Amino acid sequence: MKNAELNQRRQDATPRGIGVMCGFYAERAENATLWDVEGNEVIDFASGIAVLNTGHRHPKVIAAIERQLKAFTHTAYQIVPYESYVSLAERINQRAPIEGPCKTALFTTGAEAVENAVKIARAYTGRPGLITFGGGFHGRTYMTMALTGKVAPYKLGFGPFPGSVFHGQYPNALYGVTTEDAMNSLERIFKADIDPKQVAAIVLEPVQGEGGFNIAPADFMQALRELCDQHGILLIADEVQTGFARTGKLFAMEHYAVKPDLITMAKSLAGGMPLSAVAGRAEVMDAPAPGGLGGTYAGNPLAVAAALAVLDVIDEEQLCQRSQRLGQHLVEVLQQARKTSPAIADIRAQGSMVAVEFKDPATGKPSAEITRQVQQKALEEGLLLLSCGVNGNVIRFLYPLTIPEEQFTQALGILSRALAQ
Ligand SMILES: Cc1ncc(COP(=O)(O)O)c(C=O)c1O
């Protein structure tokens, strides 16, 4: 089966709305390497959009899934519960940066986790309002589309969206948006749109993922916590993309002095199996009445087995430390490239959540075109890179944190050549 033939079949069989980035089709994958149906090999710096911090098919994760496969694959936890769900909740409760007693509920996708965090926050506060940020991404369901702070392509043609959602400004040093500006934008919302006493939650990504790997400054997070405490608003950290060692800590919120009330997580939680979670202050998590939360597949046993193994692997292989080290190395390579490349506008990093932003050297404007060229050049040499950013002018690096040293060095060589172009 050839890629060209599969592309034709794909176009005939599936809608264009499911945009596909690559023209080649996966056949197998191992750690940071992916092979296509024609036998071509690529180094995977996309990790299925931040899902494979522990790599493709980590042997321990696969072994855990296989063991579970032989026991049972589904009972619906709400009908017949199983110990592994409780174990995983306990382990997340021990590790999540939440003040006081913590409880965890499992779901399937990132968007579903965010939806449920909103349900829990509304049930606890009895308030409707939600504040999120421009450039944020929270998913593709109706509430999460409403929360998302980017219209094209995520919201185009899909309205109307659920109401009582307002967008503030997310700080962005490169574009001159300070913490003060961002906090002022929230004050404007309280003046123009909604009484703060009607706001259930402020939802934010500690590092915006799709939005361009913008890192929330420490004073911003602190100010948000104070604002929330002042008005009885809950702070929800969407860690779907930042979680599980990507930023050099298990959760990105561990970089801050303040804690959120709820945390959503998914992606790298289960090493390639669909699983998500909401962890939060026990009192808040217990607000919805019995039966109010759940889902047929929520906390699927195979995915839960994978997640328990992922947590072991992160500890055993010290992936938080490795995330820091690999990220530093990558940043050095990017800084070196910046000396000769006027197109590099910014380099941002928290652990291995690293991004490089491009501008047109002639105009100083964001350049999606240069970003595409770098991506294309890297792919020609076998390195798969993802872009992001509200202007599509950022390359984000999402390699498995388990990538062999030699392969990482090889990938950085390809990247340097692509940037030198
Ligand atoms: C921060 C964040 N929240 C939510 C989501 C939605 O997750 P899912 O695609 O699993 O529904 C994503 C996906 O990219 C994300 O990055």
Coordinates of C-alpha atoms and ligand atoms in Angstrom, one line a residue:
M1 CA 0.0 0.0 0.0
K2 CA 1.5 3.3 -1.0
N3 CA 1.0 6.8 0.5
A4 CA -0.4 8.3 -2.7
E5 CA -3.0 5.6 -3.0
L6 CA -4.0 6.0 0.7
N7 CA -4.2 9.8 0.2
Q8 CA -6.7 9.3 -2.6
R9 CA -8.8 6.9 -0.5
R10 CA -8.7 9.2 2.4
Q11 CA -10.0 12.1 0.4
D12 CA -12.8 10.0 -1.0
A13 CA -13.8 8.4 2.4
T14 CA -13.3 11.1 5.0
P15 CA -14.4 14.8 5.3
R16 CA -12.0 17.6 4.7
G17 CA -12.8 19.0 8.1
I18 CA -10.5 16.4 9.5
G19 CA -7.4 18.2 8.3
V20 CA -4.4 15.9 8.0
M21 CA -0.9 17.3 8.3
C22 CA 1.3 14.6 6.8
G23 CA 1.0 12.9 3.4
F24 CA 2.4 9.6 4.7
Y25 CA 0.7 6.9 6.7
A26 CA 2.0 5.3 9.9
E27 CA 2.9 1.6 9.8
R28 CA 4.7 1.2 13.1
A29 CA 6.5 3.2 15.8
E30 CA 9.0 2.7 18.6
N31 CA 10.0 5.3 21.2
A32 CA 10.8 8.4 19.1
T33 CA 10.8 6.7 15.6
L34 CA 7.9 6.3 13.2
W35 CA 7.9 4.3 10.0
D36 CA 5.5 4.9 7.2
V37 CA 3.8 2.3 4.9
E38 CA 6.6 2.8 2.3
G39 CA 9.3 2.1 4.9
N40 CA 10.4 5.7 5.4
E41 CA 11.6 6.6 8.8
V42 CA 11.0 9.9 10.7
I43 CA 12.1 11.1 14.1
D44 CA 8.8 12.0 15.8
F45 CA 9.0 15.4 17.5
A46 CA 5.2 15.6 17.5
S47 CA 4.4 12.7 19.8
G48 CA 0.9 12.5 18.5
I49 CA 0.4 16.1 19.8
A50 CA 2.1 15.8 23.2
V51 CA 0.7 12.4 24.0
L52 CA 3.9 10.3 24.1
N53 CA 6.2 11.9 26.7
T54 CA 7.1 8.2 27.5
G55 CA 7.5 7.4 23.8
H56 CA 5.7 5.1 21.4
R57 CA 5.0 1.7 22.8
H58 CA 7.1 2.0 26.0
P59 CA 7.8 -1.7 26.9
K60 CA 6.4 -1.2 30.5
V61 CA 3.3 0.5 29.2
I62 CA 2.7 -2.2 26.6
A63 CA 3.2 -4.9 29.2
A64 CA 0.7 -3.3 31.5
I65 CA -1.9 -3.0 28.7
E66 CA -1.3 -6.7 27.8
R67 CA -1.8 -7.8 31.4
Q68 CA -5.1 -5.9 31.5
L69 CA -6.1 -7.2 28.1
K70 CA -6.0 -10.7 29.5
A71 CA -8.1 -9.8 32.6
F72 CA -11.0 -7.6 31.2
T73 CA -11.3 -4.6 28.8
H74 CA -14.5 -3.0 30.0
T75 CA -17.1 -3.1 32.7
A76 CA -18.1 0.6 32.8
Y77 CA -16.6 1.8 36.1
Q78 CA -19.9 3.2 37.2
I79 CA -21.5 -0.2 36.9
V80 CA -18.8 -2.6 38.1
P81 CA -15.8 -0.7 39.5
Y82 CA -12.2 -1.9 39.5
E83 CA -9.2 -1.3 41.8
S84 CA -6.9 0.2 39.2
Y85 CA -9.2 3.2 38.8
V86 CA -9.0 3.9 42.5
S87 CA -5.2 3.3 42.5
L88 CA -4.7 5.8 39.7
A89 CA -6.9 8.4 41.5
E90 CA -4.9 7.9 44.6
R91 CA -1.6 8.3 42.8
I92 CA -2.8 11.5 41.0
N93 CA -4.1 12.8 44.3
Q94 CA -0.7 12.3 45.9
R95 CA 1.1 14.2 43.1
A96 CA -1.3 16.9 41.9
P97 CA -0.4 20.4 43.2
I98 CA -3.7 20.9 44.9
E99 CA -4.1 22.4 48.4
G100 CA -5.4 20.0 51.0
P101 CA -7.3 16.7 50.3
C102 CA -7.6 16.0 46.6
K103 CA -9.9 13.8 44.6
T104 CA -9.7 12.6 41.0
A105 CA -12.3 11.7 38.4
L106 CA -11.3 9.9 35.1
F107 CA -12.7 10.6 31.7
T108 CA -11.5 9.9 28.1
T109 CA -10.5 13.0 26.2
G110 CA -8.9 16.3 27.1
A111 CA -12.0 18.2 26.0
E112 CA -14.2 15.9 28.2
A113 CA -11.9 16.7 31.2
V114 CA -12.4 20.4 30.6
E115 CA -16.1 20.0 30.2
N116 CA -16.3 18.2 33.5
A117 CA -14.1 20.7 35.3
V118 CA -16.7 23.4 34.2
K119 CA -19.6 21.2 35.4
I120 CA -17.8 20.7 38.8
A121 CA -17.0 24.4 39.1
R122 CA -20.6 25.5 38.4
A123 CA -22.0 22.9 40.7
Y124 CA -19.7 24.0 43.5
T125 CA -20.1 27.8 43.1
G126 CA -23.7 27.9 41.8
R127 CA -22.5 30.5 39.3
P128 CA -22.5 30.5 35.5
G129 CA -19.6 32.6 34.4
L130 CA -16.3 31.5 32.9
I131 CA -13.3 33.5 32.0
T132 CA -10.6 32.2 29.7
F133 CA -7.9 33.8 27.5
G134 CA -7.2 34.8 24.0
G135 CA -5.0 32.2 22.3
G136 CA -6.1 29.5 24.7
F137 CA -7.1 26.1 23.4
H138 CA -9.4 23.8 25.4
G139 CA -10.9 21.4 22.9
R140 CA -13.5 20.8 20.1
T141 CA -16.8 20.2 22.0
Y142 CA -19.3 23.0 22.4
M143 CA -18.2 24.3 25.8
T144 CA -14.5 23.9 25.1
M145 CA -14.9 25.6 21.7
A146 CA -16.5 28.5 23.6
L147 CA -13.6 28.5 26.0
T148 CA -11.0 28.4 23.2
G149 CA -9.6 31.8 22.3
K150 CA -9.0 31.2 18.6
V151 CA -11.7 31.4 15.9
A152 CA -10.1 29.9 12.8
P153 CA -10.2 27.0 12.3
Y154 CA -11.7 25.8 15.6
K155 CA -14.9 27.8 15.7
L156 CA -15.5 28.6 12.1
G157 CA -19.2 27.9 11.1
F158 CA -20.0 26.2 14.4
G159 CA -21.8 28.8 16.4
P160 CA -23.7 29.7 18.5
F161 CA -21.7 28.6 21.5
P162 CA -22.7 28.3 25.2
G163 CA -22.9 31.7 26.8
S164 CA -21.4 33.3 29.9
V165 CA -17.8 32.8 28.6
F166 CA -15.5 35.8 28.4
H167 CA -12.0 36.1 27.1
G168 CA -9.2 38.1 28.8
Q169 CA -5.8 38.9 27.5
Y170 CA -3.0 36.4 28.1
P171 CA 0.4 38.0 28.9
N172 CA 2.8 37.9 26.0
A173 CA 6.2 39.6 26.4
L174 CA 7.0 39.5 22.7
Y175 CA 3.9 41.5 21.8
G176 CA 4.1 43.8 24.8
V177 CA 1.2 42.4 26.8
T178 CA 2.2 42.6 30.5
T179 CA 0.7 41.0 33.5
E180 CA -0.8 44.4 34.3
D181 CA -2.4 44.6 30.9
A182 CA -3.8 41.1 31.3
M183 CA -5.2 41.8 34.8
N184 CA -6.7 45.1 33.4
S185 CA -8.5 43.0 30.7
L186 CA -10.2 41.0 33.5
E187 CA -11.3 44.2 35.2
R188 CA -12.8 45.4 31.9
I189 CA -14.8 42.1 31.7
F190 CA -16.0 42.7 35.3
K191 CA -17.1 46.2 34.3
A192 CA -18.6 45.5 30.9
D193 CA -19.8 41.8 30.9
I194 CA -20.2 40.1 34.2
D195 CA -20.2 40.7 37.9
P196 CA -17.2 38.8 39.4
K197 CA -19.7 37.3 41.9
Q198 CA -21.3 35.5 39.0
V199 CA -18.1 33.9 37.8
A200 CA -17.6 30.2 38.6
A201 CA -14.0 29.8 37.3
I202 CA -11.0 31.2 35.5
V203 CA -9.7 28.6 33.2
L204 CA -6.1 28.8 31.8
E205 CA -3.3 26.8 30.4
P206 CA -0.1 27.5 32.5
V207 CA 1.7 27.3 29.2
Q208 CA -0.6 27.9 26.2
G209 CA -0.2 24.9 23.9
E210 CA -1.9 25.5 20.5
G211 CA -1.6 29.2 21.2
G212 CA 2.2 29.2 20.9
F213 CA 3.8 27.9 24.0
N214 CA 3.3 31.2 25.9
I215 CA 4.3 30.8 29.5
A216 CA 2.2 32.4 32.2
P217 CA 4.5 34.7 34.2
A218 CA 4.7 33.9 37.9
D219 CA 3.2 37.3 38.9
F220 CA 0.3 36.7 36.6
M221 CA -0.6 33.3 38.2
Q222 CA -0.2 34.9 41.6
A223 CA -2.5 37.8 40.7
L224 CA -5.1 35.4 39.3
R225 CA -5.1 33.4 42.5
E226 CA -5.6 36.6 44.5
L227 CA -8.4 37.7 42.2
C228 CA -10.1 34.3 42.5
D229 CA -9.8 34.3 46.3
Q230 CA -11.2 37.8 46.5
H231 CA -14.3 36.9 44.6
G232 CA -14.8 33.2 45.4
I233 CA -13.9 32.2 41.9
L234 CA -12.2 28.8 41.2
L235 CA -8.9 28.7 39.4
I236 CA -8.8 25.8 36.8
A237 CA -5.4 24.9 35.3
D238 CA -5.8 23.1 32.0
E239 CA -2.7 20.9 32.0
V240 CA -3.8 18.7 29.1
Q241 CA -0.7 19.6 27.1
T242 CA 1.7 20.7 29.9
G243 CA 1.3 17.7 32.1
F244 CA 3.4 14.6 32.8
A245 CA 7.0 15.9 32.8
R246 CA 6.8 18.0 29.7
T247 CA 7.8 21.2 31.5
G248 CA 10.3 19.5 33.7
K249 CA 7.8 19.0 36.5
L250 CA 5.0 16.4 36.7
F251 CA 2.6 19.3 36.4
A252 CA 3.4 22.8 35.1
M253 CA 1.6 24.3 38.1
E254 CA 4.5 23.1 40.3
H255 CA 6.5 25.9 38.8
Y256 CA 4.3 28.4 40.6
A257 CA 4.0 29.4 44.2
V258 CA 0.2 29.3 44.1
K259 CA -2.1 26.3 43.5
P260 CA -5.2 25.9 41.3
D261 CA -8.5 24.5 42.6
L262 CA -8.9 22.0 39.8
I263 CA -6.5 20.6 37.2
T264 CA -7.5 18.9 33.9
M265 CA -5.1 16.4 32.4
A266 CA -5.1 14.0 29.4
K267 CA -2.6 13.4 26.5
S268 CA 0.6 12.0 28.1
L269 CA -1.2 10.7 31.1
A270 CA -1.7 7.3 29.4
G271 CA 1.1 7.0 26.8
G272 CA -1.1 6.8 23.8
M273 CA -4.3 5.3 25.3
P274 CA -7.3 7.7 25.5
L275 CA -7.6 8.8 29.1
S276 CA -8.2 12.1 30.9
A277 CA -8.8 13.3 34.4
V278 CA -9.9 16.1 36.6
A279 CA -8.1 16.4 39.9
G280 CA -9.1 19.0 42.5
R281 CA -9.9 20.0 46.0
A282 CA -12.0 17.2 47.5
E283 CA -14.7 19.6 48.7
V284 CA -15.1 21.1 45.2
M285 CA -14.9 17.7 43.4
D286 CA -17.7 16.4 45.6
A287 CA -20.1 19.2 44.6
P288 CA -21.9 17.3 41.8
A289 CA -24.5 14.8 43.0
P290 CA -24.0 11.0 42.5
G291 CA -24.5 10.2 38.9
G292 CA -23.7 13.7 37.8
L293 CA -20.2 12.8 36.5
G294 CA -19.0 9.9 34.4
G295 CA -19.3 8.3 31.0
T296 CA -19.5 4.8 29.5
Y297 CA -15.8 4.6 28.7
A298 CA -14.5 7.1 31.4
G299 CA -11.5 5.5 33.0
N300 CA -11.2 2.6 30.6
P301 CA -9.3 -0.3 32.2
L302 CA -6.7 -0.6 29.4
A303 CA -6.0 3.1 29.5
V304 CA -5.8 3.1 33.3
A305 CA -3.3 0.3 33.3
A306 CA -1.2 2.3 30.8
A307 CA -1.4 5.4 33.0
L308 CA -0.2 3.6 36.1
A309 CA 2.8 2.3 34.1
V310 CA 3.4 5.8 32.7
L311 CA 3.6 7.2 36.2
D312 CA 6.2 4.5 37.1
V313 CA 8.2 5.2 34.0
I314 CA 8.3 8.9 34.6
D315 CA 9.8 8.3 38.1
E316 CA 12.1 5.4 37.2
E317 CA 13.6 7.1 34.2
Q318 CA 13.7 10.5 36.0
L319 CA 11.9 12.1 33.0
C320 CA 11.3 15.4 34.8
Q321 CA 15.1 15.8 35.1
R322 CA 15.6 14.6 31.6
S323 CA 13.0 17.0 30.3
Q324 CA 15.0 19.9 31.9
R325 CA 18.2 18.7 30.4
L326 CA 17.0 18.0 26.9
G327 CA 15.1 21.3 26.9
Q328 CA 18.3 23.2 27.8
H329 CA 20.2 21.5 25.1
L330 CA 17.6 22.3 22.5
V331 CA 17.5 26.0 23.6
E332 CA 21.3 26.2 23.2
V333 CA 20.9 25.0 19.6
L334 CA 18.1 27.5 18.9
Q335 CA 20.1 30.3 20.5
Q336 CA 23.1 29.4 18.3
A337 CA 20.8 29.5 15.2
R338 CA 19.4 32.8 16.2
K339 CA 22.9 34.4 15.9
T340 CA 22.7 34.0 12.1
S341 CA 19.0 33.9 11.6
P342 CA 17.1 37.2 11.7
A343 CA 13.9 35.3 11.2
I344 CA 13.9 34.0 14.7
A345 CA 11.8 36.3 16.8
D346 CA 11.7 34.5 20.1
I347 CA 12.7 31.3 21.9
R348 CA 10.6 30.1 24.8
A349 CA 11.1 27.2 27.0
Q350 CA 9.9 25.6 30.2
G351 CA 11.7 22.2 30.5
S352 CA 11.1 20.4 27.2
M353 CA 8.1 22.6 26.3
V354 CA 10.2 24.6 23.9
A355 CA 9.1 26.8 21.0
V356 CA 10.8 29.0 18.4
E357 CA 8.8 31.9 16.9
F358 CA 9.4 33.3 13.4
K359 CA 9.0 36.7 11.9
D360 CA 9.6 38.1 8.4
P361 CA 13.0 39.8 8.8
A362 CA 11.9 42.5 6.2
T363 CA 8.6 43.5 7.9
G364 CA 9.0 42.2 11.4
K365 CA 5.6 40.6 11.1
P366 CA 4.8 37.0 12.2
S367 CA 5.7 34.6 9.4
A368 CA 3.7 31.4 9.0
E369 CA 5.5 31.0 5.6
I370 CA 9.0 30.7 7.2
T371 CA 7.6 28.4 9.8
R372 CA 6.3 26.1 7.0
Q373 CA 9.6 26.2 5.2
V374 CA 11.6 25.1 8.3
Q375 CA 9.0 22.4 9.0
Q376 CA 9.3 21.2 5.4
K377 CA 13.1 21.2 5.3
A378 CA 13.2 19.3 8.5
L379 CA 10.7 16.7 7.2
E380 CA 12.8 16.2 4.0
E381 CA 15.6 15.1 6.3
G382 CA 13.3 12.9 8.4
L383 CA 12.3 15.1 11.4
L384 CA 8.6 15.6 12.1
L385 CA 7.9 19.0 13.7
L386 CA 4.6 20.6 14.7
S387 CA 3.7 24.3 14.4
C388 CA 1.4 26.3 16.7
G389 CA 0.6 29.9 17.6
V390 CA -2.3 32.2 16.8
N391 CA -0.4 33.3 13.7
G392 CA 0.9 29.8 12.8
N393 CA 4.4 31.1 13.1
V394 CA 5.7 29.0 16.0
I395 CA 7.4 25.6 15.9
R396 CA 6.8 23.6 19.1
F397 CA 9.0 20.7 20.2
L398 CA 7.2 17.7 21.6
Y399 CA 9.7 14.8 21.4
P400 CA 9.3 11.8 23.6
L401 CA 11.3 12.5 26.8
T402 CA 12.6 8.9 26.5
I403 CA 14.3 9.7 23.1
P404 CA 17.8 8.1 22.9
E405 CA 20.6 10.6 23.3
E406 CA 22.1 9.9 19.9
Q407 CA 18.8 10.3 18.1
F408 CA 18.2 13.6 19.9
T409 CA 21.6 14.9 18.7
Q410 CA 20.8 13.7 15.2
A411 CA 17.5 15.6 15.3
L412 CA 19.1 18.8 16.5
G413 CA 21.5 18.5 13.6
I414 CA 18.6 18.4 11.2
L415 CA 16.9 21.3 13.0
S416 CA 20.1 23.4 12.8
R417 CA 20.3 22.8 9.0
A418 CA 16.6 23.6 8.5
L419 CA 17.0 26.9 10.5
A420 CA 20.1 27.9 8.6
Q421 CA 18.2 27.8 5.3
Ligands
LIG1 C1 -4.6 22.6 26.7 C2 -5.5 21.6 26.0 N1 -6.8 21.4 26.5 C3 -7.6 20.6 25.9 C4 -7.3 19.9 24.8 C5 -8.3 19.0 24.2 O1 -7.9 17.7 24.3 P1 -8.5 16.5 23.4 O2 -8.1 16.8 22.0 O3 -8.0 15.3 24.0 O4 -10.0 16.6 23.5 C6 -6.1 20.1 24.2 C7 -5.7 19.4 23.0 O5 -4.8 19.8 22.2 C8 -5.2 21.0 24.8 O6 -3.9 21.2 24.3

